Coordinates of C-alpha atoms and ligand atoms in Angstrom, one line a residue:
X7 CA 125.0 -119.1 113.4
X8 CA 128.0 -120.8 114.9
X9 CA 126.6 -124.3 115.3
X10 CA 128.3 -126.5 117.7
X11 CA 127.9 -129.9 116.1
X12 CA 129.4 -131.9 118.9
X13 CA 127.3 -132.9 121.9
X14 CA 128.7 -131.9 125.1
X15 CA 128.6 -134.6 127.7
X16 CA 130.5 -134.5 131.0
X17 CA 133.3 -137.0 131.8
X18 CA 130.9 -138.5 134.4
X19 CA 128.2 -139.0 131.9
X20 CA 130.6 -140.6 129.4
X21 CA 131.6 -143.1 132.0
X22 CA 127.9 -143.8 132.7
X23 CA 127.2 -144.4 129.1
X24 CA 129.9 -147.0 129.0
X25 CA 128.9 -148.5 132.3
X26 CA 125.3 -148.9 131.1
X27 CA 126.2 -150.6 127.9
X28 CA 125.0 -154.1 128.8
X29 CA 121.4 -154.4 127.6
X30 CA 121.0 -157.7 129.3
X31 CA 121.4 -156.0 132.6
X32 CA 118.2 -154.1 133.7
X33 CA 118.4 -150.3 133.9
X34 CA 119.0 -148.6 137.2
X35 CA 115.9 -147.5 139.2
X36 CA 116.6 -143.8 138.9
X37 CA 119.1 -141.0 138.0
X38 CA 121.4 -140.3 135.1
X39 CA 122.8 -143.9 135.0
X40 CA 119.2 -145.0 134.1
X41 CA 119.0 -142.4 131.4
X42 CA 122.4 -143.5 130.0
X43 CA 121.1 -147.1 129.8
X44 CA 118.1 -145.8 127.8
X45 CA 120.3 -143.8 125.5
X46 CA 122.2 -146.9 124.6
X47 CA 118.9 -148.8 124.1
X48 CA 117.6 -146.0 121.8
X49 CA 120.9 -146.2 119.9
X50 CA 120.3 -149.9 119.2
X51 CA 116.7 -149.2 118.1
X52 CA 117.7 -146.3 115.8
X53 CA 120.5 -148.4 114.3
X54 CA 118.0 -151.2 113.5
X55 CA 115.7 -148.8 111.8
X56 CA 118.6 -147.3 109.8
X57 CA 119.5 -150.8 108.5
X58 CA 115.9 -151.4 107.6
X59 CA 115.6 -148.1 105.7
X60 CA 119.2 -148.0 104.4
X61 CA 119.7 -144.4 105.5
X62 CA 120.4 -142.3 108.6
X63 CA 117.5 -141.1 110.8
X64 CA 117.0 -137.4 111.3
X65 CA 115.5 -135.4 114.1
X66 CA 114.3 -131.8 114.6
X67 CA 113.4 -130.1 117.9
X68 CA 111.4 -126.9 117.6
X69 CA 111.3 -124.5 120.6
X70 CA 108.4 -122.2 121.5
X71 CA 108.7 -119.7 124.4
X72 CA 111.3 -118.7 126.8
X73 CA 115.1 -119.2 127.4
X74 CA 114.3 -122.1 129.8
X75 CA 112.7 -123.9 126.9
X76 CA 115.6 -123.1 124.7
X77 CA 117.9 -124.7 127.2
X78 CA 115.7 -127.7 127.7
X79 CA 115.7 -128.1 123.9
X80 CA 119.5 -128.2 123.9
X81 CA 119.3 -131.1 126.3
X82 CA 116.7 -132.9 124.2
X83 CA 118.9 -132.4 121.1
X84 CA 121.9 -133.8 123.0
X85 CA 120.0 -137.0 123.8
X86 CA 118.7 -137.4 120.2
X87 CA 122.2 -137.0 118.9
X88 CA 123.6 -139.6 121.3
X89 CA 120.8 -141.9 120.3
X90 CA 122.1 -141.7 116.7
X91 CA 119.8 -139.2 115.1
X92 CA 121.3 -136.6 112.7
X93 CA 120.0 -133.1 113.3
X94 CA 117.8 -131.7 110.6
X95 CA 117.1 -127.9 110.3
X96 CA 113.7 -128.6 108.8
X97 CA 110.6 -130.5 110.0
X98 CA 110.7 -133.2 107.3
X99 CA 112.6 -135.4 109.8
X100 CA 112.0 -138.9 111.3
X101 CA 111.5 -137.5 114.8
X102 CA 110.0 -134.1 115.2
X103 CA 109.6 -132.7 118.7
X104 CA 107.8 -129.5 119.6
X105 CA 108.9 -128.0 123.0
X106 CA 105.8 -125.9 123.7
X107 CA 104.9 -122.8 125.7
X108 CA 101.6 -121.9 127.2
X109 CA 102.2 -118.6 128.9
X110 CA 99.9 -116.9 126.4
X111 CA 97.0 -118.4 124.4
X112 CA 98.6 -117.5 121.0
X113 CA 101.5 -119.8 121.7
X114 CA 99.0 -122.7 122.0
X115 CA 97.3 -121.7 118.8
X116 CA 100.6 -121.7 116.9
X117 CA 101.3 -125.3 118.1
X118 CA 98.0 -126.6 116.9
X119 CA 98.4 -124.9 113.5
X120 CA 101.9 -126.3 113.0
X121 CA 100.7 -129.8 114.1
X122 CA 98.2 -129.6 111.3
X123 CA 100.9 -129.0 108.7
X124 CA 103.0 -131.8 110.2
X125 CA 100.3 -134.4 109.5
X126 CA 100.9 -133.9 105.7
X127 CA 104.7 -134.6 106.3
X128 CA 103.7 -137.8 108.1
X129 CA 101.8 -139.1 105.2
X130 CA 105.0 -138.9 103.1
X131 CA 107.0 -140.7 105.9
X132 CA 104.7 -143.1 107.8
X133 CA 107.5 -144.0 110.2
X134 CA 107.8 -140.4 111.4
X135 CA 107.4 -139.8 115.1
X136 CA 105.7 -136.6 116.1
X137 CA 106.3 -135.7 119.7
X138 CA 105.2 -132.9 122.0
X139 CA 106.6 -131.7 125.3
X140 CA 106.8 -128.6 127.5
X141 CA 104.5 -126.3 129.4
X142 CA 101.4 -126.7 127.2
X143 CA 101.4 -130.5 127.9
X144 CA 100.9 -129.9 131.6
X145 CA 97.4 -128.7 130.8
X146 CA 94.8 -131.5 131.0
X147 CA 92.5 -130.2 128.4
X148 CA 95.4 -129.9 125.9
X149 CA 96.4 -133.5 126.4
X150 CA 92.8 -134.5 126.0
X151 CA 92.6 -132.6 122.7
X152 CA 95.8 -134.2 121.4
X153 CA 94.6 -137.6 122.4
X154 CA 91.3 -137.2 120.5
X155 CA 92.0 -134.8 117.6
X156 CA 95.7 -135.4 116.9
X157 CA 95.9 -139.1 117.1
X158 CA 99.1 -139.2 114.9
X159 CA 101.1 -137.6 117.8
X160 CA 103.2 -140.5 119.1
X161 CA 104.7 -139.1 122.2
X162 CA 103.6 -136.5 124.8
X163 CA 105.4 -135.6 128.0
X164 CA 105.5 -132.6 130.3
X165 CA 107.9 -130.4 132.1
X166 CA 108.4 -132.6 135.2
X167 CA 109.7 -135.7 133.3
X168 CA 111.8 -134.0 130.7
X169 CA 114.9 -135.5 132.4
X170 CA 113.5 -138.9 131.5
X171 CA 113.4 -138.2 127.8
X172 CA 115.7 -141.0 126.9
X173 CA 113.4 -143.6 128.3
X174 CA 110.3 -141.9 126.8
X175 CA 112.1 -142.0 123.4
X176 CA 112.7 -145.7 123.7
X177 CA 109.0 -146.2 124.7
X178 CA 107.8 -144.3 121.6
X179 CA 110.3 -146.2 119.3
X180 CA 109.0 -149.5 120.6
X181 CA 105.3 -148.8 120.9
X182 CA 102.6 -148.9 118.2
X183 CA 100.2 -146.7 120.2
X184 CA 100.8 -143.2 121.5
X185 CA 102.9 -142.8 124.6
X186 CA 101.5 -140.1 126.9
X187 CA 103.4 -139.5 130.1
X188 CA 102.6 -136.3 131.9
X189 CA 103.0 -136.1 135.7
X190 CA 101.9 -133.4 138.0
X191 CA 105.0 -133.5 140.1
X192 CA 108.5 -134.9 140.2
X193 CA 111.0 -133.4 142.5
X194 CA 114.0 -135.2 141.2
X195 CA 116.7 -133.2 139.4
X196 CA 118.9 -135.4 137.2
X197 CA 122.3 -133.9 136.9
X198 CA 124.9 -134.4 134.2
X199 CA 122.6 -135.0 131.2
X200 CA 124.3 -134.2 127.9
X201 CA 123.3 -131.2 125.8
X202 CA 123.9 -130.0 122.3
X203 CA 124.6 -126.3 122.6
X204 CA 123.4 -123.8 119.9
X205 CA 126.4 -121.7 120.5
X206 CA 129.8 -123.1 121.4
X207 CA 130.9 -120.0 123.5
X208 CA 127.8 -119.2 125.5
X209 CA 125.2 -121.3 127.4
X210 CA 122.2 -121.1 129.5
X211 CA 122.4 -122.8 132.9
X212 CA 119.4 -123.7 135.0
X213 CA 119.8 -122.7 138.6
X214 CA 116.3 -123.4 139.7
X215 CA 113.0 -124.8 138.4
X216 CA 109.4 -123.7 138.9
X217 CA 107.8 -120.7 140.5
X218 CA 106.1 -120.0 143.9
X219 CA 104.7 -116.6 143.1
X220 CA 101.3 -117.2 141.7
X221 CA 101.0 -113.8 140.0
X222 CA 97.2 -113.8 139.3
X223 CA 97.5 -113.8 135.5
X224 CA 100.2 -116.4 135.2
X225 CA 100.0 -120.1 134.4
X226 CA 103.6 -120.9 135.0
X227 CA 103.4 -122.0 138.6
X228 CA 100.7 -124.5 137.5
X229 CA 102.7 -126.0 134.7
X230 CA 106.2 -125.7 136.0
X231 CA 105.4 -126.6 139.6
X232 CA 106.9 -125.3 142.8
X233 CA 110.3 -123.5 143.0
X234 CA 113.2 -125.8 143.5
X235 CA 116.9 -124.7 143.5
X236 CA 119.8 -126.8 142.2
X237 CA 122.7 -127.4 144.6
X238 CA 125.3 -124.7 144.2
X239 CA 128.1 -127.3 143.8
X240 CA 126.2 -128.9 140.9
X241 CA 125.8 -125.5 139.3
X242 CA 129.4 -124.6 139.7
X243 CA 130.5 -128.0 138.5
X244 CA 128.4 -127.6 135.3
X245 CA 129.8 -124.1 134.6
X246 CA 133.4 -125.3 135.1
X247 CA 132.8 -128.1 132.6
X248 CA 131.2 -125.6 130.2
X249 CA 134.1 -123.3 130.6
X250 CA 136.5 -126.1 129.9
X251 CA 134.5 -126.8 126.7
X252 CA 134.9 -123.2 125.5
X253 CA 132.0 -121.3 127.1
X254 CA 132.9 -117.7 128.1
X255 CA 129.4 -116.4 128.9
X256 CA 126.7 -118.0 131.0
X257 CA 123.1 -117.0 131.4
X258 CA 121.7 -118.3 134.8
X259 CA 118.1 -119.2 134.3
X260 CA 115.2 -119.3 136.7
X261 CA 111.6 -117.9 136.9
X262 CA 112.7 -115.9 139.9
X263 CA 116.5 -116.0 140.3
X264 CA 116.4 -113.6 143.2
X265 CA 114.8 -116.1 145.5
X266 CA 117.4 -118.8 144.6
X267 CA 118.6 -121.1 147.3
X268 CA 115.7 -120.9 149.8
X269 CA 114.8 -124.6 150.1
X270 CA 118.4 -125.9 150.0
X271 CA 119.8 -128.0 152.8
X272 CA 122.5 -125.3 153.3
X273 CA 120.6 -122.2 152.1
X274 CA 122.6 -119.9 149.8
X275 CA 121.5 -116.5 148.4
X276 CA 121.6 -115.6 144.8
X277 CA 124.2 -113.0 145.5
X278 CA 126.3 -115.8 147.2
X279 CA 125.9 -118.1 144.2
X280 CA 127.0 -115.3 141.8
X281 CA 130.2 -114.8 143.9
X282 CA 131.0 -118.5 143.6
X283 CA 130.5 -118.4 139.8
X284 CA 132.6 -115.3 139.5
X285 CA 135.6 -117.3 140.8
X286 CA 135.5 -119.6 137.8
X287 CA 138.5 -118.4 135.8
X288 CA 137.5 -118.9 132.2
X289 CA 134.0 -117.5 132.6
X290 CA 134.2 -113.9 131.5
X291 CA 130.5 -112.8 131.5
X292 CA 127.7 -113.7 133.8
X293 CA 124.0 -112.9 133.0
X294 CA 120.8 -114.0 134.6
X295 CA 117.1 -113.9 134.2
X296 CA 114.4 -113.4 135.4
X297 CA 114.6 -111.0 138.5
X298 CA 111.4 -110.5 140.5
X299 CA 111.5 -106.9 141.8
X300 CA 110.1 -108.0 145.2
X301 CA 113.1 -110.3 145.9
X302 CA 116.0 -108.2 144.6
X303 CA 118.3 -107.7 147.6
X304 CA 120.8 -104.9 148.4
X305 CA 123.4 -107.7 148.6
X306 CA 122.7 -108.5 145.0
X307 CA 123.1 -104.8 144.0
X308 CA 126.4 -104.7 145.9
X309 CA 127.7 -107.9 144.3
X310 CA 126.7 -106.7 140.9
X311 CA 128.3 -103.3 141.3
X312 CA 131.6 -104.7 142.4
X313 CA 131.7 -107.5 139.9
X314 CA 133.9 -107.5 136.8
X315 CA 132.0 -110.3 135.2
X316 CA 128.3 -109.8 135.9
X317 CA 126.8 -107.9 133.0
X318 CA 125.3 -104.5 133.6
X319 CA 121.9 -105.5 132.4
X320 CA 118.9 -106.4 134.4
X321 CA 115.6 -107.8 133.2
X322 CA 113.2 -106.5 135.8
X323 CA 109.6 -107.2 134.8
X324 CA 107.3 -104.4 136.0
X325 CA 104.0 -105.7 134.5
X326 CA 102.1 -102.5 135.3
X327 CA 102.7 -99.1 136.7
X328 CA 99.5 -99.0 138.7
X329 CA 99.9 -99.9 142.4
X330 CA 96.3 -100.8 142.4
X331 CA 96.7 -103.4 139.6
X332 CA 100.0 -104.6 141.0
X333 CA 98.2 -105.6 144.1
X334 CA 95.5 -107.5 142.2
X335 CA 98.3 -109.1 140.1
X336 CA 99.8 -110.4 143.4
X337 CA 103.2 -108.8 142.6
X338 CA 104.1 -107.7 146.1
X339 CA 105.5 -104.3 145.2
X340 CA 104.1 -100.8 144.3
X341 CA 104.9 -98.3 141.7
X342 CA 106.8 -96.3 144.3
X343 CA 108.8 -99.2 145.7
X344 CA 109.7 -100.3 142.1
X345 CA 110.9 -96.8 141.3
X346 CA 112.9 -96.7 144.6
X347 CA 114.5 -100.0 143.6
X348 CA 115.5 -98.6 140.2
X349 CA 117.0 -95.5 142.0
X350 CA 119.1 -97.7 144.2
X351 CA 120.2 -99.8 141.2
X352 CA 121.1 -96.7 139.2
X353 CA 122.9 -95.1 142.1
X354 CA 125.1 -98.2 142.4
X355 CA 125.5 -98.7 138.6
X356 CA 124.7 -95.5 136.7
X357 CA 125.2 -97.2 133.3
X358 CA 123.0 -100.2 134.0
X359 CA 120.7 -101.3 131.2
X360 CA 117.2 -102.1 132.3
X361 CA 114.6 -104.1 130.3
X362 CA 111.1 -105.2 131.4
X363 CA 107.9 -107.0 130.6
X364 CA 104.6 -105.2 130.6
X365 CA 101.0 -106.6 130.4
X366 CA 98.3 -104.4 128.8
X367 CA 94.6 -105.1 129.4
X368 CA 94.7 -106.9 132.7
X369 CA 91.1 -107.3 134.0
X370 CA 89.8 -104.1 135.4
X371 CA 92.6 -101.9 133.9
X372 CA 91.2 -98.4 133.6
X373 CA 92.6 -95.5 131.6
X374 CA 94.1 -94.2 134.8
X375 CA 95.9 -97.5 135.5
X376 CA 97.2 -97.5 132.0
X377 CA 98.5 -93.9 132.3
X378 CA 100.4 -95.0 135.4
X379 CA 102.1 -97.6 133.2
X380 CA 103.0 -95.0 130.6
X381 CA 104.4 -92.8 133.4
X382 CA 106.6 -95.5 134.9
X383 CA 107.9 -96.3 131.5
X384 CA 108.9 -92.7 131.0
X385 CA 110.5 -92.5 134.5
X386 CA 112.5 -95.7 134.3
X387 CA 113.7 -95.2 130.7
X388 CA 114.1 -98.9 129.8
X389 CA 116.5 -99.9 127.1
X390 CA 113.7 -102.1 125.8
X391 CA 110.5 -103.6 126.9
X392 CA 108.5 -106.6 126.0
X393 CA 104.8 -105.6 125.8
X394 CA 102.2 -108.3 126.0
X395 CA 98.4 -108.2 125.6
X396 CA 96.8 -109.8 128.6
X397 CA 95.9 -113.4 127.8
X398 CA 93.2 -115.2 129.8
X399 CA 94.7 -118.4 131.1
X400 CA 92.1 -120.9 132.4
X401 CA 92.7 -121.9 136.0
X402 CA 94.4 -118.6 137.0
X403 CA 92.6 -116.2 139.4
X404 CA 92.6 -113.4 136.8
X405 CA 90.7 -115.6 134.3
X406 CA 87.5 -115.4 136.5
X407 CA 87.8 -111.7 137.4
X408 CA 85.1 -109.5 136.2
X409 CA 85.7 -106.5 133.9
X410 CA 87.8 -108.1 131.2
X411 CA 88.9 -105.2 129.1
X412 CA 87.5 -105.0 125.5
X413 CA 89.8 -105.9 122.6
X414 CA 89.4 -102.5 121.1
X415 CA 90.5 -100.7 124.2
X416 CA 93.4 -103.1 124.7
X417 CA 94.6 -102.6 121.0
X418 CA 94.6 -98.8 121.5
X419 CA 96.5 -98.9 124.7
X420 CA 98.9 -101.5 123.4
X421 CA 99.7 -99.3 120.3
X422 CA 100.3 -96.2 122.5
X423 CA 102.5 -98.1 124.8
X424 CA 104.5 -99.8 122.1
X425 CA 105.2 -96.4 120.4
X426 CA 106.4 -94.9 123.7
X427 CA 108.7 -97.8 124.7
X428 CA 110.2 -97.8 121.2
X429 CA 110.8 -94.1 121.2
X430 CA 112.3 -94.1 124.7
X431 CA 114.3 -97.3 124.1
X432 CA 115.8 -95.9 120.9
X433 CA 116.9 -92.8 122.8
X434 CA 118.2 -94.7 125.9
X435 CA 120.1 -97.4 124.1
X436 CA 122.0 -94.9 122.0
X437 CA 123.7 -93.5 125.1
X438 CA 127.0 -95.3 124.4
X439 CA 127.5 -93.8 121.0
X440 CA 131.2 -93.0 120.4
X441 CA 132.4 -95.3 123.2
X442 CA 134.7 -98.3 122.9
X443 CA 133.2 -101.4 124.5
X444 CA 134.1 -105.1 124.8
X445 CA 131.8 -107.1 122.5
X446 CA 131.3 -110.8 122.5
X447 CA 131.3 -111.8 118.8
X448 CA 128.3 -114.1 118.2
X449 CA 127.8 -114.7 114.5
X450 CA 128.4 -113.6 111.0
X451 CA 125.9 -111.0 109.9
X452 CA 123.4 -112.4 107.5
X453 CA 122.7 -109.2 105.6
X454 CA 125.8 -107.1 105.8
X455 CA 128.7 -108.5 103.8
X456 CA 131.9 -109.0 105.8
X457 CA 130.2 -107.9 109.0
X458 CA 130.0 -109.7 112.3
X459 CA 127.4 -109.3 115.1
X460 CA 128.1 -109.2 118.8
X461 CA 126.8 -108.0 122.1
X462 CA 128.1 -105.5 124.7
X463 CA 127.8 -106.4 128.4
X464 CA 124.7 -104.1 128.4
X465 CA 123.1 -106.6 125.9
X466 CA 123.2 -104.1 123.0
X467 CA 123.7 -105.5 119.5
X468 CA 126.7 -104.2 117.4
X469 CA 127.5 -104.9 113.8
X470 CA 131.0 -104.3 112.6
X471 CA 133.4 -105.5 109.9
X472 CA 135.3 -108.7 110.9
X473 CA 136.0 -112.3 110.2
X474 CA 134.6 -115.7 111.3
X475 CA 137.6 -116.3 113.5
X476 CA 136.4 -113.7 115.9
X477 CA 133.3 -115.8 116.8
X478 CA 133.3 -116.5 120.5
X479 CA 135.9 -113.9 121.3
X480 CA 135.5 -110.7 123.3
X481 CA 137.0 -107.8 121.3
X482 CA 137.0 -104.0 121.7
X483 CA 134.6 -102.2 119.3
X484 CA 134.0 -98.5 118.9
X485 CA 130.2 -97.9 118.8
X486 CA 130.3 -95.4 115.9
X487 CA 126.6 -95.0 115.2
X488 CA 123.5 -95.8 117.1
X489 CA 120.7 -96.9 114.8
X490 CA 117.7 -97.4 117.0
X491 CA 118.2 -100.7 118.8
X492 CA 121.6 -101.6 117.4
X493 CA 125.0 -100.0 116.7
X494 CA 127.3 -99.9 113.7
X495 CA 130.9 -100.1 114.9
X496 CA 134.5 -100.9 114.2
X497 CA 137.2 -102.9 115.9
X498 CA 139.9 -100.8 117.6
Ligands
5AD12 N1 99.0 -112.7 129.6 C1 100.0 -111.8 129.1 N2 101.3 -111.9 129.4 C2 101.6 -112.8 130.4 N3 102.8 -113.0 130.9 C3 102.7 -114.0 131.8 N4 101.4 -114.4 131.9 C4 100.7 -113.6 131.0 C5 99.4 -113.6 130.6 N5 98.4 -114.4 131.1 C6 104.0 -112.2 130.6 C7 104.6 -111.5 131.8 C8 105.8 -112.3 132.1 C9 106.3 -112.8 130.7 C10 107.2 -113.9 130.7 O1 105.0 -113.1 130.1 O2 104.9 -110.2 131.4 O3 106.8 -111.5 132.7
SF4_13 FE1 104.6 -116.1 136.3 FE2 104.9 -114.4 138.3 FE3 106.2 -116.7 138.4 FE4 107.0 -114.9 136.7 S1 107.0 -114.7 138.9 S2 106.6 -117.1 136.3 S3 105.0 -113.9 136.1 S4 104.0 -116.4 138.5

């Protein structure tokens, strides 16, 4: 992996850090200047501890879940780095933070399991701070369980106050007892916070937070709150700064990017935002996720079809092929309208790659419903699909529905579906065999000697002979051989 070891902070934030250096002055009430003050304070505390111990302090942030969490973790790492921590790849660090996910139950189970093993680490290093944040912490019973059964956890915060991490870090460094700060709602968006990017040449960019859809199986609207869009000018400014720092590809992130801009003072559509981003010179590729089928506009199709930079790949979660279940899932589209949308997309962009999410075993799913899902999968021909076993999430409408499907039936359906999506995906994603395509080179291949790995605009992975100096560049590669979900190629 091409680790970018420098933290990226904007010019504005650098100025704030130096403006907020005087610890005799109280911190500002709010905003990024306040966070800058706390980063400076954390740096003092970390440096005192370093002198005490005679060594550097280390930190490790572990991410569970989606790309939003990945991006949040980059911001958390940026702050830890500015506070003076050295990054550690392993969890035997002085500050270990789990950024959690709760979309399915097994994500929670994994966190509890790993927390158990961390307690052994802590015995070796009593000064160690174990911290938890993210979606799982927005659930009251989780926080209660942490409070009572995992008393060695020293800091807990949620999704709504992540932008106040610097001050929570200071609180945990100063306090003997656990700091637990989870709020149900906080509408402020703090701009300009620093981030430590995993890749120097590509970056996620949040364009909105939260979700208003309340799909009946989904816990996200309860833990991430209501939908809120960032101001277009803030987004454009962030991307311009990223571009100046070497980023050529951005992934615009939101739970439902197609409804971007609704609550803004001067409303702007997602298609409009894309056109603004397209104008930023040094940005060569634009991706986005996730698209809700019900909000995908003709304008967006038009803008995508005419764009030179927007990648020809759309992640379009279908969840089920049964119109009956889609209604109960509260998805606001039918099998027919979804297929019609796919037709319109493919008419405008015949080479478009489509990927999706599918849930198997939603309450009341019959064999007929399931066969509708198998049918839509065959008709759409996805490049790939994420298949999930329905997970009952307390508090969602689906959790109290009757007719929960038995585990055995779900397993059988899941296996049949997986086989089919893999067979079709292999077929579909090999359609570019023999063609030459621009590939963004991402990293050195870990298994194949002298090979690099990159991605086409369609999000297909290609391995080809090359050197490290190609990392971050877009080069032409002939896709010689399709091998299932990836290609072997050569530079031309
Ligand atoms: N059970 C299984 N899968 C779920 N997803 C969301 N909630 C659940 C749940 N309760 C899946 C959906 C969504 C993806 C991010 O996670 O398919 O698109
Ligand atoms: Fe969950 Fe539906 Fe919102 Fe996606 S759109 S985050 S599935 S509620």
